[in-house]
PDB file of C-alpha atoms in Angstrom:
ATOM      1  CA  LEU A   1     -39.770  38.707   8.870  1.00 52.00           C
ATOM      2  CA  ARG A   2     -39.624  35.246  10.350  1.00 73.00           C
ATOM      3  CA  ALA A   3     -36.921  34.713  12.951  1.00 76.00           C
ATOM      4  CA  PHE A   4     -35.937  31.148  12.145  1.00 81.00           C
ATOM      5  CA  LEU A   5     -36.145  31.151   8.360  1.00 85.00           C
ATOM      6  CA  PRO A   6     -32.910  33.110   7.714  1.00 83.00           C
ATOM      7  CA  ILE A   7     -30.972  30.745  10.000  1.00 82.00           C
ATOM      8  CA  GLY A   8     -32.432  27.768   8.148  1.00 87.00           C
ATOM      9  CA  ILE A   9     -31.600  29.210   4.757  1.00 89.00           C
ATOM     10  CA  ALA A  10     -28.014  29.954   5.828  1.00 87.00           C
ATOM     11  CA  GLY A  11     -27.759  26.355   7.088  1.00 90.00           C
ATOM     12  CA  VAL A  12     -29.079  24.913   3.821  1.00 93.00           C
ATOM     13  CA  PHE A  13     -26.628  27.045   1.832  1.00 94.00           C
ATOM     14  CA  ALA A  14     -23.817  25.801   4.065  1.00 92.00           C
ATOM     15  CA  MET A  15     -24.916  22.179   3.584  1.00 92.00           C
ATOM     16  CA  LEU A  16     -24.898  22.671  -0.191  1.00 93.00           C
ATOM     17  CA  GLY A  17     -21.449  24.271  -0.079  1.00 92.00           C
ATOM     18  CA  LEU A  18     -22.705  27.661  -1.251  1.00 94.00           C
ATOM     19  CA  TYR A  19     -21.823  29.425   1.998  1.00 87.00           C
ATOM     20  CA  THR A  20     -19.168  28.773   4.607  1.00 87.00           C
ATOM     21  CA  LEU A  21     -20.237  29.146   8.201  1.00 81.00           C
ATOM     22  CA  PRO A  22     -17.663  29.971  10.857  1.00 78.00           C
ATOM     23  CA  GLU A  23     -16.673  26.894  12.838  1.00 80.00           C
ATOM     24  CA  THR A  24     -18.600  28.080  15.890  1.00 76.00           C
ATOM     25  CA  TYR A  25     -21.887  28.083  13.934  1.00 78.00           C
ATOM     26  CA  ASP A  26     -21.237  24.927  11.946  1.00 83.00           C
ATOM     27  CA  VAL A  27     -24.042  23.197  13.850  1.00 85.00           C
ATOM     28  CA  PHE A  28     -26.584  25.045  11.675  1.00 83.00           C
ATOM     29  CA  ALA A  29     -25.378  23.055   8.643  1.00 88.00           C
ATOM     30  CA  GLN A  30     -26.258  19.677  10.175  1.00 91.00           C
ATOM     31  CA  PRO A  31     -29.554  17.902   9.418  1.00 92.00           C
ATOM     32  CA  LEU A  32     -31.089  17.656  12.911  1.00 93.00           C
ATOM     33  CA  PRO A  33     -30.620  21.310  13.933  1.00 89.00           C
ATOM     34  CA  LEU A  34     -31.795  22.371  10.470  1.00 91.00           C
ATOM     35  CA  LEU A  35     -34.936  20.290  10.865  1.00 93.00           C
ATOM     36  CA  ALA A  36     -35.573  21.889  14.264  1.00 90.00           C
ATOM     37  CA  VAL A  37     -35.105  25.382  12.814  1.00 87.00           C
ATOM     38  CA  PHE A  38     -37.527  24.725   9.956  1.00 90.00           C
ATOM     39  CA  VAL A  39     -40.096  23.167  12.332  1.00 90.00           C
ATOM     40  CA  LEU A  40     -39.835  26.324  14.469  1.00 85.00           C
ATOM     41  CA  ALA A  41     -40.287  28.441  11.330  1.00 86.00           C
ATOM     42  CA  VAL A  42     -43.463  26.560  10.375  1.00 88.00           C
ATOM     43  CA  VAL A  43     -44.846  26.748  13.921  1.00 85.00           C
ATOM     44  CA  GLU A  44     -44.068  30.465  14.046  1.00 83.00           C
ATOM     45  CA  SER A  45     -45.813  31.053  10.712  1.00 85.00           C
ATOM     46  CA  LEU A  46     -48.908  29.079  11.711  1.00 86.00           C
ATOM     47  CA  ALA A  47     -49.129  30.663  15.169  1.00 83.00           C
ATOM     48  CA  ASP A  48     -49.022  34.080  13.540  1.00 82.00           C
ATOM     49  CA  LYS A  49     -52.359  33.367  11.821  1.00 84.00           C
ATOM     50  CA  VAL A  50     -54.318  32.619  15.029  1.00 83.00           C
ATOM     51  CA  PRO A  51     -54.841  35.741  17.169  1.00 82.00           C
ATOM     52  CA  ALA A  52     -54.671  34.016  20.593  1.00 82.00           C
ATOM     53  CA  MET A  53     -51.642  31.968  19.587  1.00 83.00           C
ATOM     54  CA  ASP A  54     -49.965  35.000  18.047  1.00 81.00           C
ATOM     55  CA  THR A  55     -49.567  36.755  21.379  1.00 83.00           C
ATOM     56  CA  ALA A  56     -48.372  33.612  23.161  1.00 84.00           C
ATOM     57  CA  SER A  57     -45.986  32.842  20.331  1.00 80.00           C
ATOM     58  CA  ASP A  58     -44.547  36.348  20.480  1.00 79.00           C
ATOM     59  CA  LEU A  59     -43.891  36.005  24.207  1.00 83.00           C
ATOM     60  CA  VAL A  60     -42.174  32.639  23.819  1.00 81.00           C
ATOM     61  CA  THR A  61     -40.199  33.308  20.665  1.00 78.00           C
ATOM     62  CA  PHE A  62     -39.011  36.850  21.427  1.00 82.00           C
ATOM     63  CA  PRO A  63     -35.822  35.681  23.201  1.00 85.00           C
ATOM     64  CA  LEU A  64     -35.251  33.098  20.462  1.00 79.00           C
ATOM     65  CA  ARG A  65     -35.574  35.776  17.793  1.00 78.00           C
ATOM     66  CA  MET A  66     -32.911  37.846  19.524  1.00 84.00           C
ATOM     67  CA  LEU A  67     -30.565  34.852  19.723  1.00 82.00           C
ATOM     68  CA  SER A  68     -31.148  33.772  16.128  1.00 75.00           C
ATOM     69  CA  GLY A  69     -30.626  37.325  14.849  1.00 77.00           C
ATOM     70  CA  GLY A  70     -27.403  37.625  16.813  1.00 81.00           C
ATOM     71  CA  ALA A  71     -26.183  34.250  15.569  1.00 77.00           C
ATOM     72  CA  LEU A  72     -26.968  35.137  11.952  1.00 73.00           C
ATOM     73  CA  PHE A  73     -25.233  38.505  12.319  1.00 81.00           C
ATOM     74  CA  ALA A  74     -22.167  36.860  13.830  1.00 78.00           C
ATOM     75  CA  THR A  75     -22.174  34.265  11.053  1.00 71.00           C
ATOM     76  CA  ALA A  76     -22.464  36.883   8.312  1.00 74.00           C
ATOM     77  CA  THR A  77     -19.749  39.124   9.727  1.00 79.00           C
ATOM     78  CA  GLY A  78     -17.386  36.355  10.816  1.00 70.00           C
ATOM     79  CA  ALA A  79     -17.543  37.506  14.430  1.00 69.00           C
ATOM     80  CA  GLY A  80     -17.733  34.968  17.207  1.00 58.00           C
TER      81      GLY A  80
END
């Protein structure tokens, strides 16, 4: 599963009014952060296809995956 795609989808749903993000995570519903999240999702998907880049990408994005998963969990449960 891609780390940044769920955050981007939650942000798009919030922008369209289909989902309400807690105030703390409202930044994910704004255009510039959403663009950054989707660019990261594309880069992550492309890097996954190249063996040498896959390992480097995993090392760089591992902390970001943890943060994005925690943010999405907090958003979904209303915690935070």
